[in-house]
XYZ file of C-alpha atoms in Angstrom:
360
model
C 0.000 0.000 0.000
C 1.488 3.324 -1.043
C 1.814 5.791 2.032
C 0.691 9.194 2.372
C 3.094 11.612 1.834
C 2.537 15.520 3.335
C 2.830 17.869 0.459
C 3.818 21.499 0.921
C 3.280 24.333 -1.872
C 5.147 27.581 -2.260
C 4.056 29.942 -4.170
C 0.686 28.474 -2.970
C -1.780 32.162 -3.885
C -0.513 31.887 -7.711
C -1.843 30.309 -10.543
C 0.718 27.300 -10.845
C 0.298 27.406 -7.130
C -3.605 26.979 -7.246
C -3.137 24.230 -9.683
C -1.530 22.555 -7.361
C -3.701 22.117 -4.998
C -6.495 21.470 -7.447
C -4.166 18.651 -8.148
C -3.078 17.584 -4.920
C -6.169 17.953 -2.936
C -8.225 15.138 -5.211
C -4.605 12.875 -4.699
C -5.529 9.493 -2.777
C -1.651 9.732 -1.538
C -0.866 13.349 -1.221
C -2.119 15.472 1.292
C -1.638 19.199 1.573
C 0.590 20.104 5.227
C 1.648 23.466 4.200
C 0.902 26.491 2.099
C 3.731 29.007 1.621
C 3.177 32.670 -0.034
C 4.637 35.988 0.015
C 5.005 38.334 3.445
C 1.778 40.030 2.876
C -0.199 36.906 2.589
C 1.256 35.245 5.345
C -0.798 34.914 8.508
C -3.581 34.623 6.819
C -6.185 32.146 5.846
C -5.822 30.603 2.262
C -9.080 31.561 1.288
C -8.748 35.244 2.487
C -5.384 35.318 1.109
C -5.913 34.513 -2.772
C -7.546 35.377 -5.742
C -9.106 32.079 -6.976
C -8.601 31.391 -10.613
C -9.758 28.178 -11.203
C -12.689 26.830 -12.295
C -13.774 24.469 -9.224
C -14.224 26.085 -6.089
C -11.329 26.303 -3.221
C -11.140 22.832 -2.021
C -12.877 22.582 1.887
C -9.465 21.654 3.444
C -7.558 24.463 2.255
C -9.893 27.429 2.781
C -8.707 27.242 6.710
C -5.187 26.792 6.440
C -2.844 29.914 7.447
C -0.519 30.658 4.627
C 2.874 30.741 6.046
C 6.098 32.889 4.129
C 8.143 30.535 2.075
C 10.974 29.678 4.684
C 11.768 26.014 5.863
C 10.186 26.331 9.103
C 7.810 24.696 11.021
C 4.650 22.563 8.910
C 7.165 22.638 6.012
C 9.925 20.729 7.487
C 7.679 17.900 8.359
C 6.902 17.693 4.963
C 7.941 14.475 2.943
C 7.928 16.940 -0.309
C 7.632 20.651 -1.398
C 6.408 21.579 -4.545
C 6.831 25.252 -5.818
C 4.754 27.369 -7.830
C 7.353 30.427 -7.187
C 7.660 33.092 -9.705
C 11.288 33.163 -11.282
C 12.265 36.743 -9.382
C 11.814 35.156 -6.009
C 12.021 31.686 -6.383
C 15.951 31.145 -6.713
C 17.094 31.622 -3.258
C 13.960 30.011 -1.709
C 14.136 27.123 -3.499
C 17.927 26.702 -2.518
C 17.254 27.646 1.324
C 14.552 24.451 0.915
C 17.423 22.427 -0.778
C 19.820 23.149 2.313
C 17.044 22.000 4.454
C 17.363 18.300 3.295
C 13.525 19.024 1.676
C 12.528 17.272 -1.509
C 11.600 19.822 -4.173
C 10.067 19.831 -7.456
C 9.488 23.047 -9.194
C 8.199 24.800 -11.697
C 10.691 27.623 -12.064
C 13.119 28.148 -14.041
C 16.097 29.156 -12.593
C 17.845 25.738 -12.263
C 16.835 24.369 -15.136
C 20.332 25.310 -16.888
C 22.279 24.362 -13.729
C 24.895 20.717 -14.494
C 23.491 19.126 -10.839
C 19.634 19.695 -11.453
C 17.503 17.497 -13.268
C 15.018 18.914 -15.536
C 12.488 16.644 -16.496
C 9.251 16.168 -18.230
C 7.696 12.925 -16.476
C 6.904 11.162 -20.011
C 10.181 12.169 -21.845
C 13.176 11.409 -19.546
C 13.096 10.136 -15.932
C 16.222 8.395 -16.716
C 17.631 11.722 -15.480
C 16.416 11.195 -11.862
C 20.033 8.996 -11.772
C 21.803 12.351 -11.200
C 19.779 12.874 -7.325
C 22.860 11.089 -6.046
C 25.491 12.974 -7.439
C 23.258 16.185 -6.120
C 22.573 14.914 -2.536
C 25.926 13.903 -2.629
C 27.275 17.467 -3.497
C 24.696 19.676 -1.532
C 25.729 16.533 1.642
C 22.244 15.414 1.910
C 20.711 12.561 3.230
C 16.769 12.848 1.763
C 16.685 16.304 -0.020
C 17.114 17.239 -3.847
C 15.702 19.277 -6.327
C 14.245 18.462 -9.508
C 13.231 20.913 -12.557
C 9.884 20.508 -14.891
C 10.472 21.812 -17.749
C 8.460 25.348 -19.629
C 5.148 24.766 -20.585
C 5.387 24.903 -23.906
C 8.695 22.386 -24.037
C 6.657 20.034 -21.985
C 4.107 19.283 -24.712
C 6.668 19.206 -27.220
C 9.832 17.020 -26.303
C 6.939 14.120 -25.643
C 6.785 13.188 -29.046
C 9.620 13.665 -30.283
C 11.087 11.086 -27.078
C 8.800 8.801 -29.328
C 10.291 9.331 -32.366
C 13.916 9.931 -31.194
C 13.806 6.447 -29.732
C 11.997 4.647 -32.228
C 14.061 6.106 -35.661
C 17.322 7.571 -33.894
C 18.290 11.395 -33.789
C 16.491 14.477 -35.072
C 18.616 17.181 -36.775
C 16.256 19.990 -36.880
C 12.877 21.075 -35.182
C 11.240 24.165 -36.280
C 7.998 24.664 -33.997
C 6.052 27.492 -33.676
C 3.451 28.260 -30.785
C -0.144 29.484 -29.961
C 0.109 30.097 -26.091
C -2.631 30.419 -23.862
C -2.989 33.172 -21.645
C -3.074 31.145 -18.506
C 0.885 30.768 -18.914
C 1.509 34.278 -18.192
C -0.035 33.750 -15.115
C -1.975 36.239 -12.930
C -3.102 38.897 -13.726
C -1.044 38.137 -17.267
C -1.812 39.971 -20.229
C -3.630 43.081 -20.436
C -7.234 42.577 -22.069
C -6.480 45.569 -24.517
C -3.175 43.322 -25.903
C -5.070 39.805 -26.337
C -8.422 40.312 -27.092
C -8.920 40.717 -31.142
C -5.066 40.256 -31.593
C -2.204 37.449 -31.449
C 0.723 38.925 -29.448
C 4.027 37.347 -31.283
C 6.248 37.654 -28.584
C 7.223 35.803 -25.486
C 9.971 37.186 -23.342
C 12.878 34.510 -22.898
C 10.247 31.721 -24.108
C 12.072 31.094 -27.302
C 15.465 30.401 -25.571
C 13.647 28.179 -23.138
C 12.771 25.794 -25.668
C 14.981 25.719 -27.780
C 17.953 25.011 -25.108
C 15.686 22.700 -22.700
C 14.835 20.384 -25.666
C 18.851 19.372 -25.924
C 18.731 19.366 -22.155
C 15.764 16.808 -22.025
C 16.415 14.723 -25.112
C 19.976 14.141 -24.169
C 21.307 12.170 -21.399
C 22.649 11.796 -18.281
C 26.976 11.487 -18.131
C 28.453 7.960 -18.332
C 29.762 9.446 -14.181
C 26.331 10.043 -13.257
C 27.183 13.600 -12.528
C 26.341 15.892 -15.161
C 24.482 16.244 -18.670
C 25.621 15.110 -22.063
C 23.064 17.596 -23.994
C 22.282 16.803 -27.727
C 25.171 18.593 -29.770
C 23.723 17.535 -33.600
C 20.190 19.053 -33.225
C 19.573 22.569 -33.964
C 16.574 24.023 -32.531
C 14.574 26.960 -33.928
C 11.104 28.295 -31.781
C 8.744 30.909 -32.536
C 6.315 31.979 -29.663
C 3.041 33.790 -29.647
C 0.525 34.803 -27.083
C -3.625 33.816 -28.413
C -6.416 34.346 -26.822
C -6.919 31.117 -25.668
C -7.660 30.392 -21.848
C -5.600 27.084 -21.267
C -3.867 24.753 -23.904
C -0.946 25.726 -26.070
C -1.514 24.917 -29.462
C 2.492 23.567 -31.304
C 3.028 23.410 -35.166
C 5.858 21.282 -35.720
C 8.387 20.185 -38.485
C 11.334 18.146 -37.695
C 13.948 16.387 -40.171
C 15.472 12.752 -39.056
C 19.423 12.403 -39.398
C 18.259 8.592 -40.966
C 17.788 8.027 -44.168
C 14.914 7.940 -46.135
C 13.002 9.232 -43.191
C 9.931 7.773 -41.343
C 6.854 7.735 -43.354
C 3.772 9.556 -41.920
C 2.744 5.840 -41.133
C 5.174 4.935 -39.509
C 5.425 7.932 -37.017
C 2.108 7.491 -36.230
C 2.198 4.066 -34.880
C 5.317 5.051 -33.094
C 3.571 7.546 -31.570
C 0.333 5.660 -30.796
C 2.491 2.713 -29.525
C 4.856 5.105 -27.035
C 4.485 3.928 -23.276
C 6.629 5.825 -20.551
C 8.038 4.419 -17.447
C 5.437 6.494 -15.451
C 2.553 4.200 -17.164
C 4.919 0.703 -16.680
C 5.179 1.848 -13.192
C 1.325 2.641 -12.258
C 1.873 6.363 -11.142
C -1.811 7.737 -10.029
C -1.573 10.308 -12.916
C 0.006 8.783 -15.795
C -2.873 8.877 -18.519
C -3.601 5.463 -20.075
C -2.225 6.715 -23.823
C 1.057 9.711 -23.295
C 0.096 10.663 -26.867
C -3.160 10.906 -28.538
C -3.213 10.805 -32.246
C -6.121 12.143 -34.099
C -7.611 11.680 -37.930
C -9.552 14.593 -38.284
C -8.145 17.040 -40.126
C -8.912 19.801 -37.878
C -7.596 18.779 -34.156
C -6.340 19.275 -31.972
C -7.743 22.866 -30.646
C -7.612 23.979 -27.475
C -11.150 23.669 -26.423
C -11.929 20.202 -27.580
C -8.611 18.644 -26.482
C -6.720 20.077 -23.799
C -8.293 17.926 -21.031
C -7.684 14.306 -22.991
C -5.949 11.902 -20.346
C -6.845 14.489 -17.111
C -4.518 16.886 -18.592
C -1.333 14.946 -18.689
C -1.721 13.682 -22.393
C -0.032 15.554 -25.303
C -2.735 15.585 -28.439
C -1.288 15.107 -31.981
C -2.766 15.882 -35.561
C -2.086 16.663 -38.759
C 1.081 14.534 -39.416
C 1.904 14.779 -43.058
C 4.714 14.914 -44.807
C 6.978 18.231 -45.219
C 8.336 19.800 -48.109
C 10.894 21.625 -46.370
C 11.853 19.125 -43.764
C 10.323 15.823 -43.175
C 7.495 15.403 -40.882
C 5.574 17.998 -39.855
C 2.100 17.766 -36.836
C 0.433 20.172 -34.811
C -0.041 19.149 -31.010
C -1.289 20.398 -27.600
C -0.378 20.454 -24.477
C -2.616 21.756 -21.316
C -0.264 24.331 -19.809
C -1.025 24.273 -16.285
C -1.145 20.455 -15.923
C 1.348 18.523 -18.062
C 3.240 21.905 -18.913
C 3.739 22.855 -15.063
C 1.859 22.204 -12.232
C 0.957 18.141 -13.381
C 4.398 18.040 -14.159
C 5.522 18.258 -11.102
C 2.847 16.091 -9.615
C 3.765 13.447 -11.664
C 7.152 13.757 -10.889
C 6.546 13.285 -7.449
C 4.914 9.986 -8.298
C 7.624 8.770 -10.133
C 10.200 9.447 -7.657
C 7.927 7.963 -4.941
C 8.065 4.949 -7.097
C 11.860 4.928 -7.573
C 12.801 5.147 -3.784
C 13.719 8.609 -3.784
C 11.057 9.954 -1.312
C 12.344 8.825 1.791
């Protein structure tokens, strides 16, 4: 019987953070210990203390709980793991404070993500690169703690399939994808009405970068010494990101080009695709969806609305695969931003390692 494990949340009054305990509150081996927020939420109750965004109501056992400032102190250090919803400007020397603390972290910024010792990891892509926690604990002289990276939203959805494919037909030399982001990624309150409604905003600070360097990061591998990251050096990466006026669900077009030759056919990535099972299924985790990648006929899916809650969230959608005259392949797919692209990231992640033995 799996036991229950006492969950803490920074960043608890935020979107991400409010995912989170949409998440964790309907977990049968989760339960929520300790809600951390900034100074002037602190003290008091959660539902007094935030702005609720989502579309169920506050769960019952939150509403109560006093929102405490993101230190590790008190309910948080009897937790068995911390999951943060920080924003970027605050969340670096938190999260590291938590590390010190022999805590288990898993979070959604992104200011590890680049660092040699920290895992980043999308739960259906590459938990291969939990093997590095040792080389971490063993650096940072810890007995239980670590910290573990999901990866941007919009990288999330993406580096899914092409795990399938990379496995299945060997390296990819080039991926051109461009997005349709929901607002919901830019958190709360996000973008100004007056930019998104009746328009398409084509820029993304920094989210360009993020993808295109986290895909190497993900798709490579952990070092033959178990203590750093051999990133993919023969795949060249090139991402345009835009801003729609879409609630949840980022919407990918993708075109990649296989180093084998004669590529793939269309039929052949599809079954690959169709046919891809992750280690998070093999093992049972509570959240794993029954199918990591959903392929549909029709010629117009996925979109946002129709598809972004296939598998609970955690599934990536696919469409459209054809062939490309400029490339080789080419789909659209879509990812639910708050769930497989952050907050269910880390969720899952938390299952896996539970799994594994690292949750001790």
């Amino acid at each position: 019987m799996t036991r229950v494990l006492k969950a803490g949340i920074l960043g608890a009054t935020g979107t991400v953070g409010q995912r989170f305990i949409l998440l964790l509150s309907q977990h049968p081996y989760f339960t929520i210990h300790a809600l951390g927020a900034s100074p002037r939420s602190a003290g008091k109750t959660y539902a007094k203390a935030t702005k609720w965004k989502m579309a169920q109501r506050i769960p019952a056992e939150v509403q109560n709980m006093v929102v405490k400032t993101c230190e590790p102190t008190g309910e948080f250090l009897e937790c068995d793991v911390v999951f943060s919803g920080l924003d970027a400007d605050v969340a670096g020397e938190i999260e590291m404070a938590f590390l010190k603390a022999d805590l288990g972290l898993f979070s959604n910024a992104k200011n590890y993500r680049t660092h040699e010792e920290v895992p980043l990891i999308v739960p259906m892509a590459n938990p291969s690169h939990f093997d590095l926690l040792a080389h971490q604990r063993s650096k940072h002289s810890l007995s239980k703690g670590f910290l573990v990276t999901n990866a941007n939203c919009s990288t999330s959805g993406m580096v899914v399939p092409l795990k399938a494919l990379q496995d299945a037909f060997g390296p990819l030399s080039k991926i051109m994808v461009t997005t349709m982001q929901a607002v919901s990624g830019a958190g709360y309150p996000g973008v100004s009405s007056l930019d998104i409604m009746d328009n398409v905003v084509p820029f993304i600070g920094g989210e360009e970068e993020k993808m295109e360097w986290e895909t190497l990061k993900i798709l490579g591998s952990v070092n033959k010494d178990l203590n750093g990251f051999d990133l993919l050096q023969s795949t060249k990466v090139s991402a345009t990101c835009n801003r729609v006026p879409v609630i949840d669900g980022h919407t990918e077009c993708v075109s990649i080009e296989f180093e084998r030759k004669p590529a793939p056919s269309v039929e052949e990535v599809i079954r690959v695709m169709e046919e891809y099972r992750t280690e998070a299924q093999a093992l049972g985790c509570h959240s794993a969806p029954e199918q990591a990648i959903i392929v549909s006929r029709e010629d117009d899916r996925p979109q946002p609305r129709l598809d972004r809650e296939n598998g609970n969230g955690y599934s990536v959608t696919v469409g459209r695969v054809r062939p490309c005259n400029i490339l080789d392949i080419k789909f659209t797919l879509l990812v639910h931003n708050t769930i497989l692209g952050a907050a269910g990231s880390g969720v899952l992640l938390a299952e896996l390692a539970q799994k594994k033995g690292l949750i001790v």
